[in-house]
Amino acid sequence: MTLQDTQTLLTRAERLRAATHSTHERLDAAIMAAQPFASVDNYLRFLRLQHGFHRDVAPLYGDPVLNALIPSLDRLGRLGAVTRDLADLGRAPPVYSSPPAAPRTASAALGWLYVVEGSNLGAAFLLKAARKMGLSEGRGASHMAEAPEGRAAHWRSFKEALNGAALTAAEEEQLVVGANAAFARVRALAAQHLE
Protein backbone atom coordinates (compact mmCIF):
# COMPACT_ATOMS: atom_id res chain seq x y z
CA MET A 1 0.00 0.00 0.00
CA THR A 2 1.39 3.38 -1.00
CA LEU A 3 1.29 6.57 1.03
CA GLN A 4 -1.37 7.88 -1.35
CA ASP A 5 -3.50 4.77 -0.70
CA THR A 6 -3.17 5.34 3.05
CA GLN A 7 -4.18 8.97 2.69
CA THR A 8 -7.34 8.04 0.81
CA LEU A 9 -8.36 5.78 3.71
CA LEU A 10 -8.16 8.59 6.25
CA THR A 11 -11.31 10.41 7.30
CA ARG A 12 -11.59 14.14 6.66
CA ALA A 13 -10.93 14.85 10.34
CA GLU A 14 -7.83 12.64 10.25
CA ARG A 15 -6.54 14.37 7.12
CA LEU A 16 -7.20 17.74 8.73
CA ARG A 17 -5.33 16.71 11.85
CA ALA A 18 -2.36 15.58 9.76
CA ALA A 19 -2.38 18.78 7.71
CA THR A 20 -2.37 21.01 10.81
CA HIS A 21 -0.24 18.90 13.14
CA SER A 22 2.97 20.97 13.05
CA THR A 23 1.08 24.28 13.33
CA HIS A 24 -0.88 22.91 16.29
CA GLU A 25 2.26 21.60 18.00
CA ARG A 26 4.06 24.95 17.69
CA LEU A 27 1.03 26.76 19.10
CA ASP A 28 0.74 24.42 22.08
CA ALA A 29 4.44 24.84 22.81
CA ALA A 30 4.18 28.64 22.66
CA ILE A 31 1.19 28.72 25.00
CA MET A 32 2.70 26.33 27.52
CA ALA A 33 6.04 28.19 27.42
CA ALA A 34 4.14 31.21 28.78
CA GLN A 35 3.17 29.13 31.84
CA PRO A 36 -0.50 30.18 31.86
CA PHE A 37 -1.15 28.34 35.12
CA ALA A 38 1.89 29.51 37.06
CA SER A 39 0.04 32.50 38.52
CA VAL A 40 -3.32 34.25 38.43
CA ASP A 41 -1.77 37.06 36.36
CA ASN A 42 -0.52 34.56 33.78
CA TYR A 43 -3.92 32.88 33.74
CA LEU A 44 -5.65 36.24 33.18
CA ARG A 45 -3.42 36.79 30.13
CA PHE A 46 -4.46 33.33 28.91
CA LEU A 47 -8.13 34.25 29.44
CA ARG A 48 -7.67 37.39 27.33
CA LEU A 49 -6.24 35.22 24.55
CA GLN A 50 -9.23 32.88 24.91
CA HIS A 51 -11.67 35.78 24.85
CA GLY A 52 -10.15 37.11 21.64
CA PHE A 53 -10.40 33.77 19.87
CA HIS A 54 -13.88 32.93 21.12
CA ARG A 55 -14.99 36.43 20.07
CA ASP A 56 -13.68 35.65 16.58
CA VAL A 57 -15.60 32.38 16.30
CA ALA A 58 -18.80 33.43 18.12
CA PRO A 59 -20.64 34.40 14.90
CA LEU A 60 -20.03 30.93 13.47
CA TYR A 61 -22.19 29.31 16.14
CA GLY A 62 -25.27 31.18 14.93
CA ASP A 63 -24.67 30.64 11.21
CA PRO A 64 -27.61 28.71 9.69
CA VAL A 65 -25.48 26.96 7.05
CA LEU A 66 -23.04 25.70 9.68
CA ASN A 67 -25.89 24.71 12.00
CA ALA A 68 -27.29 22.54 9.20
CA LEU A 69 -23.94 20.74 9.04
CA ILE A 70 -23.13 20.49 12.77
CA PRO A 71 -26.02 19.42 15.03
CA SER A 72 -26.62 21.69 18.06
CA LEU A 73 -23.83 24.03 16.98
CA ASP A 74 -25.79 27.01 18.25
CA ARG A 75 -25.41 25.69 21.81
CA LEU A 76 -21.66 25.10 21.72
CA GLY A 77 -20.16 28.61 21.73
CA ARG A 78 -18.08 29.51 24.78
CA LEU A 79 -17.59 33.28 24.56
CA GLY A 80 -20.08 33.83 27.39
CA ALA A 81 -18.21 31.35 29.57
CA VAL A 82 -14.86 33.08 28.97
CA THR A 83 -16.49 36.42 29.81
CA ARG A 84 -17.84 34.93 33.07
CA ASP A 85 -14.40 33.53 33.89
CA LEU A 86 -12.88 36.99 33.54
CA ALA A 87 -15.64 38.46 35.71
CA ASP A 88 -15.05 35.76 38.34
CA LEU A 89 -11.51 37.07 38.61
CA GLY A 90 -12.59 40.69 38.72
CA ARG A 91 -11.72 41.60 35.14
CA ALA A 92 -13.72 43.03 32.28
CA PRO A 93 -13.33 41.55 28.80
CA PRO A 94 -10.77 43.19 26.54
CA VAL A 95 -11.81 46.13 24.36
CA TYR A 96 -11.16 45.57 20.66
CA SER A 97 -10.35 48.16 18.01
CA SER A 98 -10.98 45.82 15.08
CA PRO A 99 -13.83 43.52 14.07
CA PRO A 100 -13.58 39.78 14.78
CA ALA A 101 -11.41 37.77 12.43
CA ALA A 102 -13.80 35.65 10.43
CA PRO A 103 -13.51 33.06 7.67
CA ARG A 104 -15.18 33.98 4.39
CA THR A 105 -16.64 30.61 3.39
CA ALA A 106 -18.55 27.87 5.18
CA SER A 107 -15.81 25.33 4.48
CA ALA A 108 -13.12 27.62 5.92
CA ALA A 109 -15.44 28.20 8.90
CA LEU A 110 -15.57 24.43 9.43
CA GLY A 111 -11.78 24.54 9.73
CA TRP A 112 -12.05 27.23 12.41
CA LEU A 113 -14.69 25.19 14.23
CA TYR A 114 -12.42 22.13 14.06
CA VAL A 115 -9.78 24.12 15.93
CA VAL A 116 -12.06 25.61 18.59
CA GLU A 117 -14.04 22.42 19.24
CA GLY A 118 -10.85 20.37 19.32
CA SER A 119 -9.46 22.74 21.94
CA ASN A 120 -12.23 21.63 24.28
CA LEU A 121 -10.89 18.09 24.11
CA GLY A 122 -7.49 19.29 25.30
CA ALA A 123 -9.07 21.48 27.96
CA ALA A 124 -9.29 18.47 30.31
CA PHE A 125 -5.54 18.78 30.89
CA LEU A 126 -5.75 22.56 31.32
CA LEU A 127 -8.66 22.28 33.75
CA LYS A 128 -6.54 20.11 36.05
CA ALA A 129 -3.90 22.84 36.11
CA ALA A 130 -6.58 25.48 36.77
CA ARG A 131 -7.93 23.47 39.69
CA LYS A 132 -4.51 23.62 41.34
CA MET A 133 -4.97 27.39 41.34
CA GLY A 134 -8.34 27.09 43.08
CA LEU A 135 -10.37 27.57 39.91
CA SER A 136 -13.12 25.26 38.63
CA GLU A 137 -15.93 24.89 36.12
CA GLY A 138 -18.01 26.93 38.55
CA ARG A 139 -15.48 29.74 39.06
CA GLY A 140 -12.89 31.12 36.71
CA ALA A 141 -12.56 28.12 34.39
CA SER A 142 -16.09 27.52 33.11
CA HIS A 143 -14.99 27.78 29.48
CA MET A 144 -13.01 24.56 30.00
CA ALA A 145 -16.00 22.58 31.28
CA GLU A 146 -16.74 19.39 29.41
CA ALA A 147 -19.86 18.98 27.28
CA PRO A 148 -22.84 17.32 28.99
CA GLU A 149 -22.27 14.16 26.94
CA GLY A 150 -18.55 14.11 27.85
CA ARG A 151 -15.50 15.40 25.99
CA ALA A 152 -14.80 12.29 23.95
CA ALA A 153 -18.43 11.77 22.91
CA HIS A 154 -18.76 15.44 21.96
CA TRP A 155 -15.59 15.31 19.86
CA ARG A 156 -16.70 12.09 18.16
CA SER A 157 -20.04 13.67 17.29
CA PHE A 158 -18.37 16.80 15.92
CA LYS A 159 -15.95 14.74 13.80
CA GLU A 160 -18.79 12.60 12.44
CA ALA A 161 -20.62 15.74 11.30
CA LEU A 162 -17.40 17.16 9.83
CA ASN A 163 -16.65 13.90 8.03
CA GLY A 164 -20.20 13.70 6.72
CA ALA A 165 -20.35 17.20 5.23
CA ALA A 166 -20.52 17.17 1.42
CA LEU A 167 -17.53 19.23 0.27
CA THR A 168 -15.95 19.71 -3.14
CA ALA A 169 -12.20 19.36 -3.61
CA ALA A 170 -11.87 23.16 -3.50
CA GLU A 171 -13.90 23.27 -0.27
CA GLU A 172 -11.66 20.57 1.22
CA GLU A 173 -8.71 22.87 0.55
CA GLN A 174 -10.55 25.80 2.14
CA LEU A 175 -11.20 23.62 5.19
CA VAL A 176 -7.45 23.09 5.69
CA VAL A 177 -6.71 26.75 4.99
CA GLY A 178 -9.38 27.72 7.54
CA ALA A 179 -7.98 25.44 10.24
CA ASN A 180 -4.46 26.73 9.70
CA ALA A 181 -5.76 30.31 9.74
CA ALA A 182 -7.49 29.63 13.06
CA PHE A 183 -4.29 28.23 14.56
CA ALA A 184 -2.40 31.26 13.20
CA ARG A 185 -4.98 33.58 14.77
CA VAL A 186 -4.53 31.93 18.18
CA ARG A 187 -0.76 32.20 17.72
CA ALA A 188 -1.10 35.93 17.03
CA LEU A 189 -3.30 36.32 20.11
CA ALA A 190 -0.73 34.40 22.14
CA ALA A 191 2.00 36.76 20.96
CA GLN A 192 -0.20 39.72 21.92
CA HIS A 193 -1.32 38.51 25.35
CA LEU A 194 1.24 35.97 26.60
CA GLU A 195 4.64 37.07 25.35
Coordinates of C-alpha atoms in Angstrom, one line a residue:
M1 CA 0.0 0.0 0.0
T2 CA 1.4 3.4 -1.0
L3 CA 1.3 6.6 1.0
Q4 CA -1.4 7.9 -1.3
D5 CA -3.5 4.8 -0.7
T6 CA -3.2 5.3 3.1
Q7 CA -4.2 9.0 2.7
T8 CA -7.3 8.0 0.8
L9 CA -8.4 5.8 3.7
L10 CA -8.2 8.6 6.3
T11 CA -11.3 10.4 7.3
R12 CA -11.6 14.1 6.7
A13 CA -10.9 14.9 10.3
E14 CA -7.8 12.6 10.3
R15 CA -6.5 14.4 7.1
L16 CA -7.2 17.7 8.7
R17 CA -5.3 16.7 11.8
A18 CA -2.4 15.6 9.8
A19 CA -2.4 18.8 7.7
T20 CA -2.4 21.0 10.8
H21 CA -0.2 18.9 13.1
S22 CA 3.0 21.0 13.0
T23 CA 1.1 24.3 13.3
H24 CA -0.9 22.9 16.3
E25 CA 2.3 21.6 18.0
R26 CA 4.1 24.9 17.7
L27 CA 1.0 26.8 19.1
D28 CA 0.7 24.4 22.1
A29 CA 4.4 24.8 22.8
A30 CA 4.2 28.6 22.7
I31 CA 1.2 28.7 25.0
M32 CA 2.7 26.3 27.5
A33 CA 6.0 28.2 27.4
A34 CA 4.1 31.2 28.8
Q35 CA 3.2 29.1 31.8
P36 CA -0.5 30.2 31.9
F37 CA -1.2 28.3 35.1
A38 CA 1.9 29.5 37.1
S39 CA 0.0 32.5 38.5
V40 CA -3.3 34.3 38.4
D41 CA -1.8 37.1 36.4
N42 CA -0.5 34.6 33.8
Y43 CA -3.9 32.9 33.7
L44 CA -5.7 36.2 33.2
R45 CA -3.4 36.8 30.1
F46 CA -4.5 33.3 28.9
L47 CA -8.1 34.3 29.4
R48 CA -7.7 37.4 27.3
L49 CA -6.2 35.2 24.5
Q50 CA -9.2 32.9 24.9
H51 CA -11.7 35.8 24.8
G52 CA -10.1 37.1 21.6
F53 CA -10.4 33.8 19.9
H54 CA -13.9 32.9 21.1
R55 CA -15.0 36.4 20.1
D56 CA -13.7 35.6 16.6
V57 CA -15.6 32.4 16.3
A58 CA -18.8 33.4 18.1
P59 CA -20.6 34.4 14.9
L60 CA -20.0 30.9 13.5
Y61 CA -22.2 29.3 16.1
G62 CA -25.3 31.2 14.9
D63 CA -24.7 30.6 11.2
P64 CA -27.6 28.7 9.7
V65 CA -25.5 27.0 7.1
L66 CA -23.0 25.7 9.7
N67 CA -25.9 24.7 12.0
A68 CA -27.3 22.5 9.2
L69 CA -23.9 20.7 9.0
I70 CA -23.1 20.5 12.8
P71 CA -26.0 19.4 15.0
S72 CA -26.6 21.7 18.1
L73 CA -23.8 24.0 17.0
D74 CA -25.8 27.0 18.3
R75 CA -25.4 25.7 21.8
L76 CA -21.7 25.1 21.7
G77 CA -20.2 28.6 21.7
R78 CA -18.1 29.5 24.8
L79 CA -17.6 33.3 24.6
G80 CA -20.1 33.8 27.4
A81 CA -18.2 31.3 29.6
V82 CA -14.9 33.1 29.0
T83 CA -16.5 36.4 29.8
R84 CA -17.8 34.9 33.1
D85 CA -14.4 33.5 33.9
L86 CA -12.9 37.0 33.5
A87 CA -15.6 38.5 35.7
D88 CA -15.1 35.8 38.3
L89 CA -11.5 37.1 38.6
G90 CA -12.6 40.7 38.7
R91 CA -11.7 41.6 35.1
A92 CA -13.7 43.0 32.3
P93 CA -13.3 41.5 28.8
P94 CA -10.8 43.2 26.5
V95 CA -11.8 46.1 24.4
Y96 CA -11.2 45.6 20.7
S97 CA -10.4 48.2 18.0
S98 CA -11.0 45.8 15.1
P99 CA -13.8 43.5 14.1
P100 CA -13.6 39.8 14.8
A101 CA -11.4 37.8 12.4
A102 CA -13.8 35.6 10.4
P103 CA -13.5 33.1 7.7
R104 CA -15.2 34.0 4.4
T105 CA -16.6 30.6 3.4
A106 CA -18.6 27.9 5.2
S107 CA -15.8 25.3 4.5
A108 CA -13.1 27.6 5.9
A109 CA -15.4 28.2 8.9
L110 CA -15.6 24.4 9.4
G111 CA -11.8 24.5 9.7
W112 CA -12.0 27.2 12.4
L113 CA -14.7 25.2 14.2
Y114 CA -12.4 22.1 14.1
V115 CA -9.8 24.1 15.9
V116 CA -12.1 25.6 18.6
E117 CA -14.0 22.4 19.2
G118 CA -10.9 20.4 19.3
S119 CA -9.5 22.7 21.9
N120 CA -12.2 21.6 24.3
L121 CA -10.9 18.1 24.1
G122 CA -7.5 19.3 25.3
A123 CA -9.1 21.5 28.0
A124 CA -9.3 18.5 30.3
F125 CA -5.5 18.8 30.9
L126 CA -5.8 22.6 31.3
L127 CA -8.7 22.3 33.7
K128 CA -6.5 20.1 36.0
A129 CA -3.9 22.8 36.1
A130 CA -6.6 25.5 36.8
R131 CA -7.9 23.5 39.7
K132 CA -4.5 23.6 41.3
M133 CA -5.0 27.4 41.3
G134 CA -8.3 27.1 43.1
L135 CA -10.4 27.6 39.9
S136 CA -13.1 25.3 38.6
E137 CA -15.9 24.9 36.1
G138 CA -18.0 26.9 38.6
R139 CA -15.5 29.7 39.1
G140 CA -12.9 31.1 36.7
A141 CA -12.6 28.1 34.4
S142 CA -16.1 27.5 33.1
H143 CA -15.0 27.8 29.5
M144 CA -13.0 24.6 30.0
A145 CA -16.0 22.6 31.3
E146 CA -16.7 19.4 29.4
A147 CA -19.9 19.0 27.3
P148 CA -22.8 17.3 29.0
E149 CA -22.3 14.2 26.9
G150 CA -18.6 14.1 27.8
R151 CA -15.5 15.4 26.0
A152 CA -14.8 12.3 24.0
A153 CA -18.4 11.8 22.9
H154 CA -18.8 15.4 22.0
W155 CA -15.6 15.3 19.9
R156 CA -16.7 12.1 18.2
S157 CA -20.0 13.7 17.3
F158 CA -18.4 16.8 15.9
K159 CA -15.9 14.7 13.8
E160 CA -18.8 12.6 12.4
A161 CA -20.6 15.7 11.3
L162 CA -17.4 17.2 9.8
N163 CA -16.7 13.9 8.0
G164 CA -20.2 13.7 6.7
A165 CA -20.3 17.2 5.2
A166 CA -20.5 17.2 1.4
L167 CA -17.5 19.2 0.3
T168 CA -16.0 19.7 -3.1
A169 CA -12.2 19.4 -3.6
A170 CA -11.9 23.2 -3.5
E171 CA -13.9 23.3 -0.3
E172 CA -11.7 20.6 1.2
E173 CA -8.7 22.9 0.5
Q174 CA -10.6 25.8 2.1
L175 CA -11.2 23.6 5.2
V176 CA -7.5 23.1 5.7
V177 CA -6.7 26.8 5.0
G178 CA -9.4 27.7 7.5
A179 CA -8.0 25.4 10.2
N180 CA -4.5 26.7 9.7
A181 CA -5.8 30.3 9.7
A182 CA -7.5 29.6 13.1
F183 CA -4.3 28.2 14.6
A184 CA -2.4 31.3 13.2
R185 CA -5.0 33.6 14.8
V186 CA -4.5 31.9 18.2
R187 CA -0.8 32.2 17.7
A188 CA -1.1 35.9 17.0
L189 CA -3.3 36.3 20.1
A190 CA -0.7 34.4 22.1
A191 CA 2.0 36.8 21.0
Q192 CA -0.2 39.7 21.9
H193 CA -1.3 38.5 25.3
L194 CA 1.2 36.0 26.6
E195 CA 4.6 37.1 25.4

